[in-house]
Short mmCIF file of C-alpha atoms (C1' of nucleotides) in Angstrom, two decimals:
data_model
loop_
_atom_site.label_atom_id
_atom_site.label_comp_id
_atom_site.label_asym_id
_atom_site.label_seq_id
_atom_site.Cartn_x
_atom_site.Cartn_y
_atom_site.Cartn_z
CA MET V 1 0.00 0.00 0.00
CA VAL V 2 1.29 3.42 -0.95
CA ASP V 3 1.81 5.84 1.92
CA ARG V 4 -1.07 8.31 2.04
CA ARG V 5 1.34 11.26 2.13
CA THR V 6 3.04 10.15 -1.05
CA LEU V 7 -0.19 10.73 -2.91
CA GLN V 8 -0.57 14.28 -1.61
CA ARG V 9 0.68 17.30 -3.46
CA PRO V 10 3.99 18.50 -1.97
CA LYS V 11 3.55 21.49 0.33
CA GLY V 12 3.37 24.81 -1.47
CA THR V 13 2.86 23.37 -4.96
CA ARG V 14 -0.13 23.58 -7.27
CA ASP V 15 -1.96 21.19 -9.57
CA PHE V 16 -2.96 22.93 -12.79
CA LEU V 17 -6.31 21.44 -13.73
CA PRO V 18 -7.69 22.76 -17.04
CA ASP V 19 -9.42 25.84 -15.63
CA VAL V 20 -6.38 26.80 -13.55
CA MET V 21 -4.06 26.10 -16.47
CA ALA V 22 -6.16 28.44 -18.61
CA VAL V 23 -5.55 31.24 -16.11
CA ARG V 24 -1.82 30.53 -16.15
CA ARG V 25 -1.71 30.71 -19.95
CA HIS V 26 -3.83 33.87 -19.90
CA ILE V 27 -1.24 35.56 -17.67
CA GLU V 28 1.70 34.22 -19.65
CA ARG V 29 0.21 35.47 -22.91
CA ALA V 30 0.02 39.00 -21.46
CA TRP V 31 3.60 38.78 -20.18
CA ALA V 32 4.95 37.58 -23.51
CA ALA V 33 2.94 40.09 -25.54
CA ALA V 34 4.10 43.04 -23.43
CA SER V 35 7.72 41.88 -23.69
CA ILE V 36 7.68 41.28 -27.41
CA ARG V 37 6.04 44.55 -28.34
CA HIS V 38 8.81 46.39 -26.47
CA GLY V 39 11.49 44.46 -28.33
CA TYR V 40 12.50 41.86 -25.76
CA ASP V 41 13.53 38.32 -26.79
CA GLU V 42 12.60 35.24 -24.80
CA ILE V 43 15.27 33.15 -23.10
CA ASP V 44 15.39 30.38 -20.52
CA GLY V 45 18.04 28.47 -18.65
CA PRO V 46 18.34 25.30 -16.60
CA THR V 47 15.89 24.76 -13.75
CA PHE V 48 18.81 23.92 -11.47
CA GLU V 49 22.28 25.41 -11.14
CA HIS V 50 25.40 24.88 -9.06
CA LEU V 51 24.47 25.70 -5.48
CA ASP V 52 27.30 28.20 -5.23
CA LEU V 53 25.84 30.33 -8.03
CA TYR V 54 23.21 31.49 -5.57
CA THR V 55 25.63 32.46 -2.81
CA ILE V 56 27.57 34.90 -5.04
CA LYS V 57 24.89 37.54 -4.83
CA SER V 58 22.98 36.58 -1.72
CA GLY V 59 25.52 35.01 0.64
CA ASP V 60 25.42 31.70 2.48
CA GLY V 61 22.26 32.58 4.38
CA ILE V 62 20.16 31.77 1.37
CA VAL V 63 21.14 28.10 1.35
CA SER V 64 18.62 27.08 4.01
CA GLU V 65 15.84 28.45 1.82
CA LEU V 66 16.81 26.47 -1.27
CA PHE V 67 15.87 23.05 -2.48
CA SER V 68 19.36 21.65 -2.95
CA PHE V 69 20.67 18.19 -3.72
CA THR V 70 23.57 16.10 -4.88
CA ARG V 71 23.46 13.45 -7.53
CA ALA V 72 23.35 9.94 -6.05
CA GLY V 73 27.00 8.95 -5.78
CA GLY V 74 28.22 12.44 -6.70
CA ASP V 75 29.70 15.29 -4.69
CA ASP V 76 28.65 18.36 -6.68
CA LYS V 77 25.99 20.43 -4.97
CA TYR V 78 23.08 21.73 -7.01
CA ALA V 79 20.02 23.83 -6.20
CA MET V 80 16.65 24.27 -7.86
CA ARG V 81 16.64 27.87 -9.04
CA PRO V 82 15.08 30.21 -6.45
CA GLU V 83 15.38 33.21 -8.78
CA PHE V 84 16.35 33.75 -12.39
CA THR V 85 18.76 36.65 -12.04
CA PRO V 86 21.93 34.58 -11.35
CA THR V 87 21.19 32.44 -14.41
CA LEU V 88 20.62 35.54 -16.50
CA ALA V 89 23.80 37.16 -15.22
CA ARG V 90 25.75 33.98 -15.89
CA MET V 91 24.40 33.79 -19.43
CA ALA V 92 25.14 37.46 -20.07
CA ALA V 93 28.62 37.24 -18.54
CA ALA V 94 29.41 34.20 -20.69
CA GLN V 95 28.75 36.27 -23.81
CA GLY V 96 31.34 38.75 -22.59
CA ARG V 97 32.19 41.58 -24.94
CA SER V 98 30.17 40.05 -27.74
CA LEU V 99 26.97 40.91 -25.92
CA SER V 100 25.15 43.45 -28.07
CA VAL V 101 24.08 46.72 -26.54
CA PRO V 102 21.41 46.84 -25.52
CA THR V 103 20.55 43.22 -24.81
CA LYS V 104 16.85 42.97 -24.06
CA TRP V 105 15.71 39.62 -22.68
CA PHE V 106 12.67 38.21 -20.94
CA ALA V 107 11.97 34.83 -19.34
CA MET V 108 9.08 33.09 -17.62
CA PRO V 109 10.86 30.57 -15.39
CA THR V 110 9.42 28.30 -12.73
CA LEU V 111 11.17 29.07 -9.44
CA PHE V 112 11.50 27.16 -6.16
CA ARG V 113 12.04 28.10 -2.54
CA ALA V 114 11.99 25.89 0.53
CA GLU V 115 9.97 28.19 2.75
CA ARG V 116 6.68 27.74 4.54
CA PRO V 117 3.98 28.82 2.13
CA GLN V 118 1.75 31.78 2.94
CA ARG V 119 -0.56 34.13 1.09
CA GLY V 120 1.11 35.14 -2.17
CA ARG V 121 4.17 32.94 -1.58
CA LEU V 122 4.41 29.31 -2.60
CA ARG V 123 7.28 26.87 -2.86
CA GLU V 124 6.91 26.69 -6.60
CA HIS V 125 5.80 29.62 -8.72
CA ASN V 126 6.23 31.23 -12.11
CA GLN V 127 7.93 34.54 -12.40
CA TRP V 128 8.25 36.84 -15.37
CA ASN V 129 11.70 38.42 -15.65
CA VAL V 130 12.50 41.34 -17.92
CA ASP V 131 16.04 42.69 -18.19
CA CYS V 132 17.67 45.40 -20.23
CA ILE V 133 21.47 45.13 -20.28
CA GLY V 134 23.88 47.75 -21.53
CA LEU V 135 21.92 50.96 -21.17
CA GLU V 136 22.55 53.61 -18.54
CA GLY V 137 20.15 56.37 -17.71
CA PRO V 138 16.49 56.75 -16.96
CA GLU V 139 15.21 55.77 -20.43
CA ALA V 140 15.90 52.08 -19.80
CA ASP V 141 14.43 52.24 -16.30
CA ALA V 142 11.28 53.81 -17.70
CA GLU V 143 11.11 51.28 -20.50
CA VAL V 144 11.12 48.23 -18.24
CA ILE V 145 8.45 49.88 -16.09
CA ALA V 146 6.47 50.40 -19.28
CA VAL V 147 6.78 46.69 -20.10
CA ALA V 148 5.44 45.76 -16.66
CA VAL V 149 2.56 48.23 -16.81
CA THR V 150 1.66 47.12 -20.33
CA ALA V 151 1.22 43.53 -19.16
CA LEU V 152 -0.97 44.60 -16.25
CA ARG V 153 -3.11 46.71 -18.58
CA LEU V 154 -3.46 43.77 -21.00
CA LEU V 155 -4.82 41.81 -18.06
CA GLY V 156 -7.40 44.52 -17.39
CA LEU V 157 -5.79 46.40 -14.51
CA THR V 158 -5.79 50.20 -14.45
CA GLU V 159 -4.19 53.02 -12.48
CA ALA V 160 -7.16 52.67 -10.13
CA ASP V 161 -6.07 49.09 -9.31
CA VAL V 162 -2.27 49.18 -9.12
CA ARG V 163 0.47 51.68 -8.38
CA VAL V 164 4.14 51.66 -9.32
CA ARG V 165 6.04 52.90 -6.26
CA ILE V 166 9.35 54.37 -7.30
CA SER V 167 12.45 55.37 -5.40
CA HIS V 168 16.08 55.86 -6.26
CA ARG V 169 18.87 54.63 -4.04
CA GLY V 170 21.26 57.37 -5.09
CA ALA V 171 18.72 60.07 -4.44
CA ALA V 172 17.68 58.53 -1.14
CA ALA V 173 21.30 58.24 -0.04
CA ALA V 174 21.98 61.86 -0.98
CA MET V 175 18.97 62.96 1.01
CA LEU V 176 19.85 60.85 4.04
CA SER V 177 23.36 62.24 3.88
CA SER V 178 22.02 65.79 3.84
CA LEU V 179 19.82 64.86 6.78
CA GLY V 180 22.88 63.86 8.80
CA VAL V 181 23.24 60.13 8.21
CA HIS V 182 26.94 59.22 7.91
CA ASP V 183 28.12 56.99 5.08
CA ASP V 184 29.02 54.11 7.39
CA ALA V 185 25.47 54.11 8.79
CA MET V 186 23.84 54.25 5.37
CA ALA V 187 23.21 50.52 5.02
CA ASP V 188 21.58 50.41 8.45
CA ALA V 189 19.49 53.44 7.58
CA PHE V 190 18.22 51.79 4.40
CA ALA V 191 17.40 48.63 6.33
CA LEU V 192 15.40 50.70 8.78
CA VAL V 193 13.50 52.51 6.05
CA ASP V 194 12.70 49.12 4.55
CA ARG V 195 11.22 47.84 7.81
CA ARG V 196 9.64 51.12 8.86
CA GLU V 197 6.05 50.19 8.02
CA LYS V 198 6.26 46.93 9.93
CA LEU V 199 7.68 48.39 13.12
CA PRO V 200 5.74 50.22 15.83
CA PRO V 201 6.93 53.89 15.94
CA ASP V 202 8.68 53.52 19.29
CA VAL V 203 10.55 50.39 18.20
CA PHE V 204 11.56 52.11 15.00
CA ARG V 205 12.92 55.05 16.97
CA GLU V 206 14.77 52.79 19.38
CA GLN V 207 16.45 50.81 16.58
CA ALA V 208 17.27 53.97 14.67
CA LYS V 209 18.94 55.54 17.64
CA ALA V 210 20.90 52.33 18.18
CA THR V 211 22.65 53.00 14.87
CA GLY V 212 23.96 56.22 16.31
CA LEU V 213 21.50 58.65 14.80
CA SER V 214 20.49 61.83 16.57
CA ASP V 215 16.84 62.52 17.37
CA GLU V 216 16.72 64.95 14.47
CA ALA V 217 18.19 62.37 12.11
CA VAL V 218 15.63 59.78 13.23
CA ASP V 219 12.87 62.28 12.53
CA SER V 220 14.35 62.84 9.08
CA LEU V 221 14.62 59.12 8.41
CA ASN V 222 11.02 58.71 9.42
CA ALA V 223 9.91 61.59 7.22
CA LEU V 224 11.85 60.27 4.25
CA GLY V 225 10.50 56.74 4.61
CA GLY V 226 6.96 58.02 4.82
CA MET V 227 7.32 60.28 1.80
CA ARG V 228 4.92 59.16 -0.89
CA MET V 229 3.11 61.25 -3.49
CA PRO V 230 1.66 60.83 -6.98
CA ALA V 231 4.32 60.95 -9.68
CA THR V 232 2.23 63.59 -11.42
CA GLU V 233 3.77 65.86 -8.77
CA PRO V 234 7.35 66.90 -9.61
CA PRO V 235 10.08 65.25 -7.51
CA SER V 236 11.14 68.73 -6.47
CA ALA V 237 8.07 68.73 -4.24
CA ILE V 238 9.69 65.91 -2.21
CA ALA V 239 12.85 67.92 -1.80
CA ALA V 240 10.82 70.92 -0.75
CA ALA V 241 8.82 68.89 1.79
CA LEU V 242 12.04 67.61 3.35
CA GLU V 243 13.73 71.04 3.07
CA LEU V 244 16.46 69.66 0.85
CA PRO V 245 18.03 71.14 -2.27
CA GLU V 246 16.36 70.28 -5.57
CA SER V 247 19.61 68.73 -6.77
CA SER V 248 19.11 65.81 -4.35
CA VAL V 249 16.19 64.53 -6.42
CA ALA V 250 17.82 65.11 -9.82
CA ALA V 251 17.74 61.38 -10.60
CA LEU V 252 14.01 61.23 -10.01
CA THR V 253 13.42 64.36 -12.06
CA ALA V 254 15.18 62.77 -15.03
CA LEU V 255 13.17 59.58 -14.55
CA ALA V 256 9.94 61.57 -14.40
CA GLU V 257 10.61 62.95 -17.88
CA ALA V 258 11.20 59.45 -19.30
CA LEU V 259 8.05 58.11 -17.59
CA ASP V 260 5.99 61.05 -18.83
CA GLN V 261 6.97 60.36 -22.44
CA ARG V 262 5.54 56.88 -22.04
CA GLY V 263 2.34 58.09 -20.44
CA LEU V 264 3.20 56.28 -17.21
CA LEU V 265 3.02 59.06 -14.64
CA PRO V 266 -0.65 58.37 -13.77
CA PHE V 267 0.35 54.83 -12.75
CA CYS V 268 3.26 55.91 -10.57
CA ASP V 269 3.96 57.25 -7.10
CA TRP V 270 7.21 58.58 -5.71
CA ASP V 271 7.82 56.49 -2.60
CA LEU V 272 11.12 56.81 -0.78
CA GLY V 273 10.05 54.02 1.57
CA ILE V 274 10.84 51.55 -1.21
CA VAL V 275 14.29 50.04 -0.64
CA ARG V 276 14.23 46.42 -1.85
CA GLY V 277 16.86 43.87 -0.77
CA LEU V 278 19.88 45.95 0.03
CA ALA V 279 22.32 43.79 -1.83
CA TYR V 280 22.72 44.87 -5.40
CA TYR V 281 20.43 47.67 -6.50
CA THR V 282 22.40 50.73 -7.54
CA GLY V 283 19.89 53.29 -8.77
CA THR V 284 16.19 53.28 -9.46
CA VAL V 285 14.21 50.82 -7.31
CA TRP V 286 10.50 50.21 -7.66
CA GLU V 287 7.66 47.89 -6.75
CA ILE V 288 4.15 47.47 -8.04
CA HIS V 289 1.42 47.07 -5.43
CA ASP V 290 -2.33 46.78 -5.43
CA ILE V 291 -3.75 50.19 -4.69
CA ALA V 292 -4.87 49.27 -1.18
CA GLY V 293 -1.45 47.81 -0.39
CA ASP V 294 -3.08 44.68 1.04
CA GLU V 295 -1.04 42.14 -0.86
CA ARG V 296 2.65 41.52 -1.21
CA ALA V 297 4.37 43.31 -4.09
CA ILE V 298 3.10 42.25 -7.52
CA ALA V 299 6.46 43.10 -9.07
CA GLY V 300 9.79 44.49 -7.98
CA GLY V 301 12.76 45.76 -9.89
CA GLY V 302 15.31 48.42 -10.45
CA ARG V 303 18.82 49.09 -11.64
CA TYR V 304 21.76 46.81 -10.80
CA ASP V 305 24.78 48.02 -12.68
CA GLN V 306 27.26 45.63 -11.02
CA LEU V 307 25.31 42.49 -11.73
CA VAL V 308 27.06 41.26 -14.88
CA SER V 309 30.55 41.98 -13.58
CA LEU V 310 29.67 40.30 -10.29
CA PHE V 311 29.16 37.11 -12.28
CA GLY V 312 32.44 37.41 -14.11
CA GLY V 313 31.37 39.46 -17.11
CA PRO V 314 32.37 42.90 -18.34
CA ASP V 315 31.20 46.04 -16.60
CA MET V 316 27.73 46.60 -18.01
CA PRO V 317 24.83 48.58 -16.64
CA ALA V 318 21.54 46.71 -16.33
CA CYS V 319 18.02 47.09 -15.07
CA GLY V 320 14.92 44.95 -14.94
CA PHE V 321 12.25 43.41 -12.78
CA GLY V 322 10.49 40.24 -11.72
CA MET V 323 6.75 39.64 -11.49
CA GLY V 324 5.33 36.50 -9.89
CA ASP V 325 2.13 34.78 -10.91
CA VAL V 326 0.81 34.15 -7.40
CA VAL V 327 0.13 37.65 -6.09
CA LEU V 328 -0.92 38.75 -9.57
CA GLY V 329 -3.40 35.87 -9.77
CA LEU V 330 -4.88 36.76 -6.38
CA LEU V 331 -5.33 40.36 -7.48
CA LEU V 332 -6.92 39.46 -10.81
CA GLN V 333 -9.27 37.12 -8.99
CA ASP V 334 -10.27 39.83 -6.50
CA LYS V 335 -10.86 42.35 -9.27
CA GLY V 336 -13.12 39.95 -11.19
CA LEU V 337 -10.68 39.83 -14.10
CA LEU V 338 -10.59 36.05 -14.37
CA CYS V 339 -14.23 35.46 -15.30
CA GLU V 340 -15.06 33.09 -18.13
CA ASP V 341 -15.34 35.88 -20.70
CA MET V 342 -11.71 36.81 -20.19
CA VAL V 343 -10.09 33.48 -19.44
CA SER V 344 -11.50 30.47 -21.12
CA LEU V 345 -10.56 27.10 -22.37
CA PRO V 346 -10.56 26.78 -26.16
CA ARG V 347 -14.12 26.35 -27.48
CA PRO V 348 -14.72 23.40 -29.81
CA ASP V 349 -15.67 24.59 -33.29
CA VAL V 350 -17.96 21.63 -33.64
CA PHE V 351 -19.33 18.76 -31.57
CA LEU V 352 -20.34 15.76 -33.67
CA VAL V 353 -23.54 13.97 -32.70
CA SER V 354 -24.47 10.55 -34.01
CA SER V 355 -28.11 9.52 -34.06
CA GLY V 356 -26.95 5.95 -33.66
CA SER V 357 -27.86 4.60 -37.10
CA GLU V 358 -25.38 2.36 -38.83
CA ALA V 359 -24.67 5.01 -41.46
CA ALA V 360 -24.08 7.69 -38.83
CA GLU V 361 -21.75 5.49 -36.79
CA ALA V 362 -19.72 4.63 -39.88
CA ARG V 363 -19.36 8.29 -40.84
CA LEU V 364 -18.51 9.74 -37.40
CA THR V 365 -14.78 9.13 -37.06
CA PRO V 366 -13.87 9.77 -40.72
CA LEU V 367 -15.75 13.09 -40.55
CA ALA V 368 -14.04 14.07 -37.30
CA THR V 369 -10.68 13.27 -38.88
CA GLN V 370 -11.46 15.26 -42.02
CA LEU V 371 -12.54 18.32 -40.03
CA ARG V 372 -9.51 18.06 -37.71
CA ASP V 373 -7.20 17.82 -40.72
CA GLY V 374 -8.91 21.01 -41.87
CA GLY V 375 -7.76 22.70 -38.66
CA LEU V 376 -10.98 22.62 -36.67
CA HIS V 377 -11.36 21.81 -32.99
CA VAL V 378 -13.66 18.78 -33.05
CA ARG V 379 -15.14 16.79 -30.20
CA HIS V 380 -17.74 14.08 -29.82
CA THR V 381 -19.10 11.99 -27.00
CA HIS V 382 -17.13 9.04 -25.68
CA LYS V 383 -20.17 7.64 -23.89
CA ALA V 384 -22.27 4.76 -25.13
CA THR V 385 -25.46 6.79 -25.35
CA ARG V 386 -26.73 7.90 -28.73
CA ASN V 387 -29.57 9.91 -27.23
CA VAL V 388 -29.36 13.16 -29.19
CA GLY V 389 -30.55 15.21 -26.22
CA LYS V 390 -27.76 13.82 -24.01
CA GLN V 391 -25.18 14.51 -26.67
CA LEU V 392 -26.39 18.08 -27.10
CA ARG V 393 -26.17 18.54 -23.36
CA GLU V 394 -22.58 17.33 -23.43
CA ALA V 395 -21.83 19.65 -26.35
CA SER V 396 -23.15 22.56 -24.30
CA ALA V 397 -21.09 21.54 -21.31
CA HIS V 398 -17.99 21.66 -23.53
CA ARG V 399 -19.09 25.12 -24.76
CA ALA V 400 -19.02 23.98 -28.39
CA ARG V 401 -19.91 26.63 -30.97
CA ASN V 402 -21.73 24.23 -33.29
CA VAL V 403 -23.19 20.77 -33.38
CA VAL V 404 -23.33 18.57 -36.43
CA ILE V 405 -25.98 15.85 -36.24
CA LEU V 406 -25.38 12.74 -38.32
CA GLY V 407 -28.82 11.26 -38.88
CA ASP V 408 -31.36 10.24 -41.47
CA GLU V 409 -30.28 13.14 -43.74
CA LEU V 410 -27.13 11.14 -44.52
CA THR V 411 -29.15 9.16 -47.08
CA SER V 412 -29.10 12.32 -49.22
CA GLY V 413 -25.51 13.16 -48.21
CA GLU V 414 -26.51 15.88 -45.75
CA VAL V 415 -26.18 16.66 -42.05
CA VAL V 416 -27.83 19.06 -39.63
CA LEU V 417 -25.62 22.02 -38.60
CA LYS V 418 -26.81 23.74 -35.46
CA SER V 419 -25.38 26.77 -33.71
CA LEU V 420 -25.41 26.33 -29.95
CA ASP V 421 -25.12 30.08 -29.40
CA SER V 422 -28.13 31.12 -31.47
CA GLY V 423 -30.03 27.84 -31.59
CA ASP V 424 -30.46 28.17 -35.38
CA GLN V 425 -30.04 25.07 -37.46
CA ARG V 426 -30.06 24.10 -41.11
CA THR V 427 -29.31 21.17 -43.37
CA VAL V 428 -26.03 21.29 -45.28
CA PRO V 429 -24.32 18.88 -47.70
CA LEU V 430 -21.48 16.92 -46.08
CA GLY V 431 -19.08 18.19 -48.70
CA ASP V 432 -19.73 21.83 -47.74
CA LEU V 433 -19.22 21.30 -44.02
CA LEU V 434 -15.53 22.12 -43.74
CA VAL V 435 -15.86 25.27 -45.81
CA THR V 436 -18.96 26.41 -43.95
CA LEU V 437 -17.42 25.80 -40.51
CA GLY V 438 -14.04 27.12 -41.58
CA ARG V 439 -15.64 30.46 -42.45
CA GLY V 440 -16.49 30.80 -38.78
CA SER V 441 -20.10 29.94 -39.42
CA ASP V 442 -22.34 30.76 -36.48
"C1'" G W 20 13.06 27.75 12.67
"C1'" C W 21 8.70 30.29 15.75
"C1'" G W 22 3.31 31.40 16.51
"C1'" A W 23 -2.20 31.47 15.71
"C1'" C W 24 -6.44 29.27 13.59
"C1'" C W 25 -8.70 25.21 10.88
"C1'" G W 26 -9.36 19.53 9.05
"C1'" U W 27 -17.11 16.33 8.40
"C1'" A W 28 -19.45 13.67 0.88
"C1'" G W 29 -15.87 15.40 -5.36
"C1'" C W 30 -16.66 21.08 -3.76
"C1'" U W 31 -18.71 24.78 -0.03
"C1'" C W 32 -20.31 23.95 4.66
"C1'" A W 33 -24.21 22.69 9.01
"C1'" G W 34 -24.05 19.29 13.06
"C1'" U W 35 -27.09 22.26 20.04
"C1'" U W 36 -24.00 21.68 27.55
"C1'" G W 37 -20.80 14.69 24.60
"C1'" G W 38 -26.47 10.96 23.44
"C1'" U W 39 -29.41 6.30 19.29
"C1'" U W 40 -29.00 5.26 12.19
"C1'" A W 41 -24.01 12.09 10.46
"C1'" G W 42 -27.06 16.25 7.14
"C1'" A W 43 -27.85 20.43 3.30
"C1'" G W 44 -26.64 23.04 -1.19
"C1'" C W 45 -23.74 22.64 -5.56
"C1'" A W 46 -21.66 19.06 -8.79
"C1'" C W 47 -22.45 13.95 -10.59
"C1'" C W 48 -25.75 9.77 -12.39
"C1'" U W 49 -30.86 8.04 -13.96
"C1'" G W 50 -35.74 9.16 -15.63
"C1'" G W 51 -39.61 12.69 -17.39
"C1'" U W 52 -37.77 13.35 -23.43
"C1'" U W 53 -35.60 5.90 -28.15
"C1'" G W 54 -33.75 13.27 -33.33
"C1'" U W 55 -32.69 18.65 -30.30
"C1'" G W 56 -28.86 21.57 -25.20
"C1'" G W 57 -28.65 25.52 -21.27
"C1'" U W 58 -34.25 26.08 -17.50
"C1'" C W 59 -37.55 22.82 -14.75
"C1'" C W 60 -39.48 18.38 -12.05
"C1'" A W 61 -38.77 13.50 -9.78
"C1'" G W 62 -35.44 9.92 -8.15
"C1'" G W 63 -30.34 7.91 -7.04
"C1'" A W 64 -25.28 7.09 -5.40
"C1'" U W 65 -21.62 9.24 -2.17
"C1'" G W 66 -18.26 9.35 4.11
"C1'" U W 67 -11.68 5.93 7.67
"C1'" C W 68 -16.03 12.88 10.54
"C1'" G W 69 -7.43 13.66 8.39
"C1'" C W 70 -4.66 9.74 11.30
"C1'" G W 71 -3.23 7.53 16.18
"C1'" G W 72 -3.93 7.32 21.28
"C1'" G W 73 -6.64 8.89 25.78
"C1'" U W 74 -11.08 10.34 28.97
"C1'" U W 75 -16.25 8.39 29.11
"C1'" C W 76 -21.66 3.88 29.79
"C1'" G W 77 -21.26 6.68 25.10
"C1'" A W 78 -16.69 11.05 21.14
"C1'" G W 79 -17.74 14.32 14.70
"C1'" U W 80 -18.05 17.06 19.59
"C1'" C W 81 -13.43 16.92 25.24
"C1'" C W 82 -7.72 16.01 26.02
"C1'" C W 83 -2.68 14.65 24.01
"C1'" G W 84 0.23 13.53 19.84
"C1'" U W 85 0.84 13.43 14.66
"C1'" C W 86 -0.03 14.61 9.49
"C1'" G W 87 -2.21 18.21 6.34
"C1'" G W 88 -4.21 23.19 5.21
"C1'" U W 89 -4.59 28.54 5.97
"C1'" C W 90 -2.57 33.01 7.84
"C1'" G W 91 1.33 35.65 10.25
"C1'" C W 92 6.78 36.19 12.10
"C1'" C W 93 11.90 35.38 10.23
"C1'" C W 94 13.46 35.99 5.20
"C1'" C W 95 12.29 37.92 0.65
"C1'" A W 96 16.13 36.83 -4.54
#
RNA sequence: GCGACCGUAGCUCAGUUGGUUAGAGCACCUGGUUGUGGUCCAGGAUGUCGCGGGUUCGAGUCCCGUCGGUCGCCCCA
């Protein structure tokens, strides 16, 4: 007897039954379409890599959160990929100087992490990655944001549903410096800003002071972290609110221009509370959230100019983002954007019904084959019943567009063609069927 | 790794201070209708009450353990 547990889905994984699979393809179509229309080419890599590839960028701490393994009888350590960026960086670095500028790639990898699942985070998920390598400056940052927003709009989301929260590490550092944060405390300050919303105010203050900041500096840190306003406001307004020179937000001002040219400002907020994993972002950092901020980030990205060189390649600037399917799926579900009209399984063009006569039975499979060879989506019952009513019911359940009834009319070489949407039906010669159906007959 | 809550039919759930034979809706199957679907009506099948132990005359109900799920914390690539 097989152990009961063996037959259960592993923790944090999903079974994609047809209706769920249709949602997955619906999302992937939007991702691919948005990428392609902005000039990005699809890539993929192995689903597992050398374990050490993942410690280059993230350190040894990450190992406990990976699914890792060795080959039976082997010593090499591997890990299921928890993110795509190391693979991408490895691939880019391997091209070296021959990498064209810019290199614009996207991928839709399945990723794995050995954590306890919770809302919006599973052990196995699909994540869209978009990266632009070789371009400096705000144009590339704005472009990848445009790719992300395009996909969300294709899925039916608007600026009333989602917001792109944008910050810039250089600008934030300049501002913190002006506010009295010393360079050697900068990393701690960023970490505090990142956690600010999760911490009670008094705990935040206590931890901030522990890094050696004055009361005034803590106030400034708090003010900076809480600074959020629509991107339709100029970044200079942030500087003014914090009593800082306009030059400190120069990077955001340049980005604003690039976003405006793409019509993105209505989707965006300036939000200096956005930090994102301290490790490797070097400039613009941004996240996309549902407007209420109830869910985890839908997407996160930014600029990481050291990435390619970190993985042994030439010095090349780069920016990009990742967007997971789990949080996005939850949001689409909540917004009613996954109803049958928008996401549906392919509809059969025709459902063949046999009345059960000898002639009809003999004709059924050859006709199905002929229509399928003609490119049509054809189904028929696999049950024993030849009750026409039952077969029509099954055709409806499969959401077939048309039914063809093989019955007494066969004696004159004809069949009944019925539209299940309108209910209309007529008699047509067998020989005309493919042409009639192929025209998208109703 | 830590914490909270939840496990009853395929699905969503009800089940009274512990009490006899565990229920409903949806879905499914059959018939009304042997050549016309979606609606309707009638009927039918369906359970290791997650699993193991304990308390009790008696446990779906209480206790302990365990497995699973959900949601947080840590972490977040």
